[in-house]
PDB file of C-alpha atoms in Angstrom:
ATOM      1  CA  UNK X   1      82.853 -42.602  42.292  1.00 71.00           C
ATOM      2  CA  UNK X   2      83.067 -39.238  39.953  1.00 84.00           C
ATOM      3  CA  UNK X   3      84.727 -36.246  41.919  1.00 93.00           C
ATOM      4  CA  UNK X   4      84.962 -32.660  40.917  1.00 97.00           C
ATOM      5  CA  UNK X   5      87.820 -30.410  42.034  1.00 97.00           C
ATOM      6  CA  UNK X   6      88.147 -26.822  41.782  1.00 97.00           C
ATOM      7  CA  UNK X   7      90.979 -25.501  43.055  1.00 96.00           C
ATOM      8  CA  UNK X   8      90.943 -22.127  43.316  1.00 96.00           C
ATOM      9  CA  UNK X   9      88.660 -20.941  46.572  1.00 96.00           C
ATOM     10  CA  UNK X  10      88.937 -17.384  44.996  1.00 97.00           C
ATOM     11  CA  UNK X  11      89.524 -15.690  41.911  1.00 98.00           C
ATOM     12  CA  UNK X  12      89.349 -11.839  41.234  1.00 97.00           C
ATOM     13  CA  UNK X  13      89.687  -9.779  38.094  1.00 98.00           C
ATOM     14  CA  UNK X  14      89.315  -6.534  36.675  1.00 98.00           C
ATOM     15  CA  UNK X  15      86.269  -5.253  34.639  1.00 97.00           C
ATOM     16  CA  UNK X  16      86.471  -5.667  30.825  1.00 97.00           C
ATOM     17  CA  UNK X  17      88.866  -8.268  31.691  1.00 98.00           C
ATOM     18  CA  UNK X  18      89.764 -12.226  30.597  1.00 98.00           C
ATOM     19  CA  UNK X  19      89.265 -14.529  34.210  1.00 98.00           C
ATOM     20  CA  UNK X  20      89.424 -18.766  33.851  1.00 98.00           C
ATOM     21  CA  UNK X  21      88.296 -21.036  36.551  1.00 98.00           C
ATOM     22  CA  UNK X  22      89.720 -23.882  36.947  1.00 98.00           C
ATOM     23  CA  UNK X  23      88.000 -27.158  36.682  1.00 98.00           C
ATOM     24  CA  UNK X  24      89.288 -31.073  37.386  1.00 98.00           C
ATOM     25  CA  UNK X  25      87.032 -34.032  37.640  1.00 97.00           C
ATOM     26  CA  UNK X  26      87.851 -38.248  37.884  1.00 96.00           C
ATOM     27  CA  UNK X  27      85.331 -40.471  35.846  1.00 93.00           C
ATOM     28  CA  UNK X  28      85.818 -43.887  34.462  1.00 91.00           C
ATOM     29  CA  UNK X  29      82.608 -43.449  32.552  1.00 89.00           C
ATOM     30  CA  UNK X  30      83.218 -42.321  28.428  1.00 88.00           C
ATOM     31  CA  UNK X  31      80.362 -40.262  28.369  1.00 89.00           C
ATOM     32  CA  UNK X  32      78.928 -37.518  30.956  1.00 92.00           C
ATOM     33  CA  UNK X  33      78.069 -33.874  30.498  1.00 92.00           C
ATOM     34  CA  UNK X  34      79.525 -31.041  32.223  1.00 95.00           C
ATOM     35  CA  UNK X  35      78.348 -27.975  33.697  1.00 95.00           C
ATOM     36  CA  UNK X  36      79.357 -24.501  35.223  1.00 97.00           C
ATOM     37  CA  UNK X  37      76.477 -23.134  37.628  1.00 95.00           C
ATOM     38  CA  UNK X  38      76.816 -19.334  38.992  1.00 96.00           C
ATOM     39  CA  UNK X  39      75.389 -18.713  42.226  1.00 93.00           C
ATOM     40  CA  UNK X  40      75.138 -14.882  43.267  1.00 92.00           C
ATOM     41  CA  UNK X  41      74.595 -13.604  46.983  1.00 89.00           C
ATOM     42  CA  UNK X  42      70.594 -15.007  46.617  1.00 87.00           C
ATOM     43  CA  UNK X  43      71.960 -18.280  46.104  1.00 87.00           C
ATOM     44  CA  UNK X  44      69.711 -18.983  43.267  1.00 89.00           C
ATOM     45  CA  UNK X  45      71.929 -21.458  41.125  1.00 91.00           C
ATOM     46  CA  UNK X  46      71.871 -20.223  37.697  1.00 92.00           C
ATOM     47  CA  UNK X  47      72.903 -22.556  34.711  1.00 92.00           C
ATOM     48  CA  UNK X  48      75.759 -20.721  32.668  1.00 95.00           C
ATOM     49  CA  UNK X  49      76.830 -22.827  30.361  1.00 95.00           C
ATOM     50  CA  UNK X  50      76.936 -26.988  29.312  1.00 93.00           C
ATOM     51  CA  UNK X  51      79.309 -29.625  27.314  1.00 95.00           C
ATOM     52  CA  UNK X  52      78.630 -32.770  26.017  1.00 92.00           C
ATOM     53  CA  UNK X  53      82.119 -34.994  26.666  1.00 92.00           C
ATOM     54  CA  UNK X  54      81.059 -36.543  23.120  1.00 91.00           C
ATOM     55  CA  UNK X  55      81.646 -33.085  21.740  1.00 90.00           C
ATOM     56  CA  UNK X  56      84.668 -32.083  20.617  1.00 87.00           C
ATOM     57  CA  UNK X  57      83.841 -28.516  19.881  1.00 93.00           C
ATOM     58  CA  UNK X  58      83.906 -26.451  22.992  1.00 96.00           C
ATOM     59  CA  UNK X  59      80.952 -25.059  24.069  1.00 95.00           C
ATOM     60  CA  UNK X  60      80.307 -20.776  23.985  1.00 96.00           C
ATOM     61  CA  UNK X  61      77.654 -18.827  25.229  1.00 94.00           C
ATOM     62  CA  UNK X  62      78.254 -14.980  24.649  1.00 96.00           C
ATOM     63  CA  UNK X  63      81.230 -13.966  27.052  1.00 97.00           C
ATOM     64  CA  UNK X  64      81.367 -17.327  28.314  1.00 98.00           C
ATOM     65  CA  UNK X  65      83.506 -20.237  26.839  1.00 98.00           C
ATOM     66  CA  UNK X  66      84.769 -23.301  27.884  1.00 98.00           C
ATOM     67  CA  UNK X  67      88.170 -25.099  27.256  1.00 97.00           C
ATOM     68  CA  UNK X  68      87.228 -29.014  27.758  1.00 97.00           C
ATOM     69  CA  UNK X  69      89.821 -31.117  27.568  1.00 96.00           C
ATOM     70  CA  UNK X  70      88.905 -34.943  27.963  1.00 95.00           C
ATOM     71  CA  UNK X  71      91.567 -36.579  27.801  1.00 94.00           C
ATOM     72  CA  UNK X  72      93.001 -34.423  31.204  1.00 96.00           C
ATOM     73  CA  UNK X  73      89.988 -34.008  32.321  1.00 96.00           C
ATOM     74  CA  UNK X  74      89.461 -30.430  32.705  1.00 97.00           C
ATOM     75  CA  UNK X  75      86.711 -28.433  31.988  1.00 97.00           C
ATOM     76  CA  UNK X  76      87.606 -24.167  32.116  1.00 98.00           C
ATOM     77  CA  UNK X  77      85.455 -21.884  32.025  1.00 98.00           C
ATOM     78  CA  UNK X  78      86.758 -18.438  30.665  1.00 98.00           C
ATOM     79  CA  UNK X  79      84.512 -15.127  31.085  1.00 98.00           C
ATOM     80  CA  UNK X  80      85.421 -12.405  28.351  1.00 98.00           C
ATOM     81  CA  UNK X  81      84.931  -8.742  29.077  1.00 98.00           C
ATOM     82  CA  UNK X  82      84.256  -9.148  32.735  1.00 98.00           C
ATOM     83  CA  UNK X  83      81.283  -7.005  34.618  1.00 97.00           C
ATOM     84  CA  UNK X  84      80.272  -6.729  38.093  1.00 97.00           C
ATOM     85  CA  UNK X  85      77.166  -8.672  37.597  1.00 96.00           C
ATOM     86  CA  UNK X  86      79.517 -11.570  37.254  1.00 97.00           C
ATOM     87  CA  UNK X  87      80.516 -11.770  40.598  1.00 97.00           C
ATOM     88  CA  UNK X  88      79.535 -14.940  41.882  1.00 97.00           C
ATOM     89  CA  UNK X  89      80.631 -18.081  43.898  1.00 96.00           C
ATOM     90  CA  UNK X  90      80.872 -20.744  40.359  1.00 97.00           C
ATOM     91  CA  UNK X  91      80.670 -24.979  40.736  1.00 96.00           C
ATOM     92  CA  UNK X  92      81.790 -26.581  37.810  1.00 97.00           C
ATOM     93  CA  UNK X  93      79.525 -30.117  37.986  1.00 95.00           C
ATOM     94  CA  UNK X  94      79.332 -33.451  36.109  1.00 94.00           C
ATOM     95  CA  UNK X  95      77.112 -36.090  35.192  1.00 91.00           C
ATOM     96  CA  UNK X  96      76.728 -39.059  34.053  1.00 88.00           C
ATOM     97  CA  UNK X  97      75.060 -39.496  30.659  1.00 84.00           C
ATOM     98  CA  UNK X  98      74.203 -43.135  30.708  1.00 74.00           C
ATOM     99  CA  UNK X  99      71.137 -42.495  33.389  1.00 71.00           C
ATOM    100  CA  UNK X 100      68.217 -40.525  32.790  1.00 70.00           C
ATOM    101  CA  UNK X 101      68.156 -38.434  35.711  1.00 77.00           C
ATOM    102  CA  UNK X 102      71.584 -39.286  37.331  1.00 84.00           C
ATOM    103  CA  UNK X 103      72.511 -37.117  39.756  1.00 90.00           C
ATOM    104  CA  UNK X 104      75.016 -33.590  39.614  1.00 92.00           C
ATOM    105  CA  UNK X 105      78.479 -33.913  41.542  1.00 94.00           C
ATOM    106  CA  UNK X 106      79.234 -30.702  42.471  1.00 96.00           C
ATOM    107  CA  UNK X 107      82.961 -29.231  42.828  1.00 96.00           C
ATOM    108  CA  UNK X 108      83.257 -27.077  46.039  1.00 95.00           C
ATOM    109  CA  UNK X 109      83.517 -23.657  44.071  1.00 96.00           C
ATOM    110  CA  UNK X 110      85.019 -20.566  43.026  1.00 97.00           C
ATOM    111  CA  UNK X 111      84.002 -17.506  44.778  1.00 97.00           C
ATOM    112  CA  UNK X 112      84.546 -14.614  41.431  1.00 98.00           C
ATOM    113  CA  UNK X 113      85.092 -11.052  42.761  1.00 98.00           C
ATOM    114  CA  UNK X 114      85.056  -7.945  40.023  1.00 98.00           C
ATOM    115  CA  UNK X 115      86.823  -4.894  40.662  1.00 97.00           C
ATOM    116  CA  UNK X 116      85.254  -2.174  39.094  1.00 95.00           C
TER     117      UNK X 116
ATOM    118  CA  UNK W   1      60.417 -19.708  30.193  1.00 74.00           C
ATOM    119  CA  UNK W   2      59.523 -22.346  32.748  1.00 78.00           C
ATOM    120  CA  UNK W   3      60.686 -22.414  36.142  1.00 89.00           C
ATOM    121  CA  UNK W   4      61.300 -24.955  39.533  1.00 94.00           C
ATOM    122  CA  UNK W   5      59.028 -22.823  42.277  1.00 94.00           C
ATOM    123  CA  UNK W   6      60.074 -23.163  45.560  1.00 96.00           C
ATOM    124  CA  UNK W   7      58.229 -22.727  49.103  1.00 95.00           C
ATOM    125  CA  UNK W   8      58.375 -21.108  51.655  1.00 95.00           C
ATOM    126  CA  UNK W   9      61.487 -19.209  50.696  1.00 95.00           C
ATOM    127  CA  UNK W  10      62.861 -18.845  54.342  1.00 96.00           C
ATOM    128  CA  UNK W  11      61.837 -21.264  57.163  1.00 97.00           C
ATOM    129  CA  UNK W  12      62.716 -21.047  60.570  1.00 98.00           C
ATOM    130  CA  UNK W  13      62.031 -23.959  62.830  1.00 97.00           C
ATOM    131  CA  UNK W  14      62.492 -25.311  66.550  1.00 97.00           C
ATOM    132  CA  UNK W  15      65.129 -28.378  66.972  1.00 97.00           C
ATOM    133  CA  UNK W  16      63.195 -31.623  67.062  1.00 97.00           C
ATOM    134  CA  UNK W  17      59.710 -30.317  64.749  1.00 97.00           C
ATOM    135  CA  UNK W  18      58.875 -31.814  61.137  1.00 97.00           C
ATOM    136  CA  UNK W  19      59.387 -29.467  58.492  1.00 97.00           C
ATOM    137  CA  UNK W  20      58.032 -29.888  54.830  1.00 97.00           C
ATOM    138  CA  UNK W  21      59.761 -28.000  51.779  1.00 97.00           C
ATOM    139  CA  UNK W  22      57.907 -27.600  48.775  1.00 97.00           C
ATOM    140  CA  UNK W  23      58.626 -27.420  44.995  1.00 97.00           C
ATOM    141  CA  UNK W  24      56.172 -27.441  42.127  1.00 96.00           C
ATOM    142  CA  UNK W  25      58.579 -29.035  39.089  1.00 94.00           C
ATOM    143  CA  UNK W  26      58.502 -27.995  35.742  1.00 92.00           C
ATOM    144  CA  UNK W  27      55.706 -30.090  34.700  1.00 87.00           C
ATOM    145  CA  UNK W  28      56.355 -32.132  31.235  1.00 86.00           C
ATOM    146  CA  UNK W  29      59.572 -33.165  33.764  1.00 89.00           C
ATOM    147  CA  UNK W  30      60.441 -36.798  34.624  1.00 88.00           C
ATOM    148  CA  UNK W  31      62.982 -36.815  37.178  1.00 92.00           C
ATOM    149  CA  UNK W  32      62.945 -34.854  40.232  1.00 95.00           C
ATOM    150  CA  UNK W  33      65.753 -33.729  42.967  1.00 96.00           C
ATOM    151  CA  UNK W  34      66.801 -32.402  46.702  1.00 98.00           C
ATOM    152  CA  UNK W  35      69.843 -30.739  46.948  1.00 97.00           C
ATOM    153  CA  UNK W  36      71.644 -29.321  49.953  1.00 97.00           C
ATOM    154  CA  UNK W  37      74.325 -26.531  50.809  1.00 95.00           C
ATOM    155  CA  UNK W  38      74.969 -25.992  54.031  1.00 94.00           C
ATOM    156  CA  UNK W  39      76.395 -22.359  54.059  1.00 88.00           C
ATOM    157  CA  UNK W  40      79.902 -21.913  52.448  1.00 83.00           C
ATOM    158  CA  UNK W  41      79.981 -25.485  51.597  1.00 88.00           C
ATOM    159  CA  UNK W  42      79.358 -26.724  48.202  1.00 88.00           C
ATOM    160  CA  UNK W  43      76.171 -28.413  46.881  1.00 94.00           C
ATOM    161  CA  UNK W  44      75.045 -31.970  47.970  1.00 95.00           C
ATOM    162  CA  UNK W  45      72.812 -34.750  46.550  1.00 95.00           C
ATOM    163  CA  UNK W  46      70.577 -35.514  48.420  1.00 97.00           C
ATOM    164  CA  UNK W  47      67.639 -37.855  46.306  1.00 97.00           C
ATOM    165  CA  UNK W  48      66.258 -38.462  43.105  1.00 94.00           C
ATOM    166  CA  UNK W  49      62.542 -39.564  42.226  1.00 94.00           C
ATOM    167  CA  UNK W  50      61.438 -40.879  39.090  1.00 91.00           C
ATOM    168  CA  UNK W  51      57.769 -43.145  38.493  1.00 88.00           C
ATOM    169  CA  UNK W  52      56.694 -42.282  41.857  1.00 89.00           C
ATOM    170  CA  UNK W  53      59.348 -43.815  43.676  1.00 92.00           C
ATOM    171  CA  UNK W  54      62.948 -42.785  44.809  1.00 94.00           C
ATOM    172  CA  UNK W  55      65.617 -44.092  42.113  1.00 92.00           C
ATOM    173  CA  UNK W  56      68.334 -42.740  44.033  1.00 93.00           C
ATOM    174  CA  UNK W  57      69.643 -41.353  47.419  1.00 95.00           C
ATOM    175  CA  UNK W  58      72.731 -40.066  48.572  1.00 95.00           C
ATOM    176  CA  UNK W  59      74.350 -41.191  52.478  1.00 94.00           C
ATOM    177  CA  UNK W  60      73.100 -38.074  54.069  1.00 94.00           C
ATOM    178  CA  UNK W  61      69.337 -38.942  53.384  1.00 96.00           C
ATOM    179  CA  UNK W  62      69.001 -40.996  56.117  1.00 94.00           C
ATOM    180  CA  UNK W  63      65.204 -42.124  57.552  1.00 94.00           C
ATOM    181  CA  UNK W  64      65.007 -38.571  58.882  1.00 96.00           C
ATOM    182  CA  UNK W  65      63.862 -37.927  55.199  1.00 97.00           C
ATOM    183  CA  UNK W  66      61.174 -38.912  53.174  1.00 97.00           C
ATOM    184  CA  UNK W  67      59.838 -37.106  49.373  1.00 97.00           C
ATOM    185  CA  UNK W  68      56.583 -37.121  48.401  1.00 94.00           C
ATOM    186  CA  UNK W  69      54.961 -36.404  45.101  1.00 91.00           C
ATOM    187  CA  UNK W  70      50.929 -36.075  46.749  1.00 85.00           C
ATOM    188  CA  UNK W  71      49.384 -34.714  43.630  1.00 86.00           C
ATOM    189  CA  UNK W  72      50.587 -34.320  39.999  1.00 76.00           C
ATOM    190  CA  UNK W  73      52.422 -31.567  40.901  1.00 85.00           C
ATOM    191  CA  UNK W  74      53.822 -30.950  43.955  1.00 93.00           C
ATOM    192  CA  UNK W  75      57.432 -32.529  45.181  1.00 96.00           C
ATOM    193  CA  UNK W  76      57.735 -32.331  49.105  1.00 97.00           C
ATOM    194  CA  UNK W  77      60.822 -32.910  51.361  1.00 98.00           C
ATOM    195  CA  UNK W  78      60.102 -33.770  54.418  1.00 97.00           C
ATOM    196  CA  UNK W  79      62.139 -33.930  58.065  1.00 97.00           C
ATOM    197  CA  UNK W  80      60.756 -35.787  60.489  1.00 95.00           C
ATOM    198  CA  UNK W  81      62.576 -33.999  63.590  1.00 94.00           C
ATOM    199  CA  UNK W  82      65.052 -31.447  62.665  1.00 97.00           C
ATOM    200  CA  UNK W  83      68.619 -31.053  64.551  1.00 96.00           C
ATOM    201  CA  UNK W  84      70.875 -27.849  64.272  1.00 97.00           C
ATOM    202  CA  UNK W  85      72.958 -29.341  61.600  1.00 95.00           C
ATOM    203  CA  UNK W  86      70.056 -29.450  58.657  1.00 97.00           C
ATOM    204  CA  UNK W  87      70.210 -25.643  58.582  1.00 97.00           C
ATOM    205  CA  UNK W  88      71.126 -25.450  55.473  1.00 97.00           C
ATOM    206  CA  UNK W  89      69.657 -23.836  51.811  1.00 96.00           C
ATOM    207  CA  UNK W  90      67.701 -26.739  50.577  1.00 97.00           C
ATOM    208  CA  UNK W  91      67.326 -27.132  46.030  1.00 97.00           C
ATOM    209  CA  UNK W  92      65.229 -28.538  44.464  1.00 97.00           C
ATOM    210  CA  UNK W  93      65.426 -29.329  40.550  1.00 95.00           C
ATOM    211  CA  UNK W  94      63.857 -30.908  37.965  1.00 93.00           C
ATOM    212  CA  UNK W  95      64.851 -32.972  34.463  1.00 89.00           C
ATOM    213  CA  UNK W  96      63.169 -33.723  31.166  1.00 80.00           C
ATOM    214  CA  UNK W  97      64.966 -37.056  29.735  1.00 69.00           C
ATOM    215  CA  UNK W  98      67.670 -35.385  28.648  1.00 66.00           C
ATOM    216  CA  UNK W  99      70.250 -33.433  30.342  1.00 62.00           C
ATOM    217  CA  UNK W 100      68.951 -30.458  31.211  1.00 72.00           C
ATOM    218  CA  UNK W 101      68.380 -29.673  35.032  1.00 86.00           C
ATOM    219  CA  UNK W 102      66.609 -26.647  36.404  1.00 90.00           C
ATOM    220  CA  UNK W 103      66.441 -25.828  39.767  1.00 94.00           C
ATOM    221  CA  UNK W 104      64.514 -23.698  41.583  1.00 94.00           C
ATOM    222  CA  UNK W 105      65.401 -20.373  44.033  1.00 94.00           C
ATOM    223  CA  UNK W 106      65.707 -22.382  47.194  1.00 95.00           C
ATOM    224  CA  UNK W 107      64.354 -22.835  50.158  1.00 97.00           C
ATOM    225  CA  UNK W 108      66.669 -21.560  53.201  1.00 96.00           C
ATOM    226  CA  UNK W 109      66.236 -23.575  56.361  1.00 98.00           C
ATOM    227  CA  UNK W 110      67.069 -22.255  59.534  1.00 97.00           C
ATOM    228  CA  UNK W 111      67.205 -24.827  62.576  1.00 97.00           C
ATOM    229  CA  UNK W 112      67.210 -23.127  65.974  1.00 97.00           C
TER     230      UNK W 112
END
């Protein structure tokens, strides 16, 4: 079974500054994708950015970038230039890409806290 | 852009009564999901339905729960008689045939 571990309950960082979360997950499978969700105080859960494990480039989406690493099996997610509105609880998830419509495993998250 | 719409936002019911979430998918979606988080806990499968018919389901969706799709687009959890412990912010999402998932706001279910 695939299993998602993030292992840091809590982060914090400064505004304007660099924060990684920390991402580990076990698959046998060679192909999956992998996702980091943010989830502010409404609990919406808002899609922040994705990788394809066949992809070797790492994925980037304005201040957000991952560092995927397959062969460890980590999946970081860095935030550039951090702003309150990034305070969040974060999951890091997987899944399979074999199945159409295969389910998310979700790791147990990272609750973010900005200091202005 | 399209979006997972989820009713009634907030639901409180009595221990023991049938409660029915609601989520209108994004419609030229195939696959269809309930997800769970029980507060401070992280987020749970809980089924998948694809063709009409569930194509997968997690442990904790026991024969307390049933999904319907009634109409061509509504996606319904139901509980047949709810205990304390399915309080709990209830997801549901939806998938073209690729990889994208989008889930809706939530529906937060309060058991008393």
């Amino acid at each position: 079974a695939q299993t998602v571990t993030q292992s840091q309950p809590e982060m914090s960082v400064q505004e304007a500054e660099t924060v990684t979360l920390s991402c580990t997950y076990d698959t046998s499978e060679s192909d999956y994708y992998l996702f980091w969700y943010k989830q502010p105080p409404s609990r919406q859960m808002i899609l922040v950015i994705r990788q394809e494990a066949y992809k070797q480039q790492n994925a980037t989406e304005n201040r957000f970038s991952v560092n995927f690493q397959k062969a460890a099996k980590s999946f970081s997610l860095k935030i550039s230039d951090s702003q309150l509105g990034d305070a969040a609880m974060y999951f890091c998830a997987y899944r399979p890409a074999e199945t159409s419509g295969s389910r998310l495993t979700f790791g147990e998250g990272t609750q973010l806290t900005v200091n202005p | 852009e399209p979006e997972v719409t989820q009713t009634p936002s907030h639901q409180v019911t009595q221990m023991g009564q049938e409660v029915i979430l609601r989520c209108v998918p994004i419609s030229n979606h195939l696959y269809f999901y309930w997800y769970r988080q029980i507060l401070g806990q992280k987020v749970e499968f809980l089924v998948s339905f694809y063709n009409n018919e569930i194509s997968e389901k997690s442990e904790i969706f026991d024969d307390q729960f049933s999904v319907e799709r009634p109409d061509g687009s509504n996606f319904t959890l139901k509980i047949r008689s709810t205990k304390l412990e399915d309080s709990a912010m209830y997801f549901c999402a939806s998938s073209g045939q690729y990889y994208g998932y989008t889930f809706g706001s939530g529906t937060r279910l309060t058991v008393v």
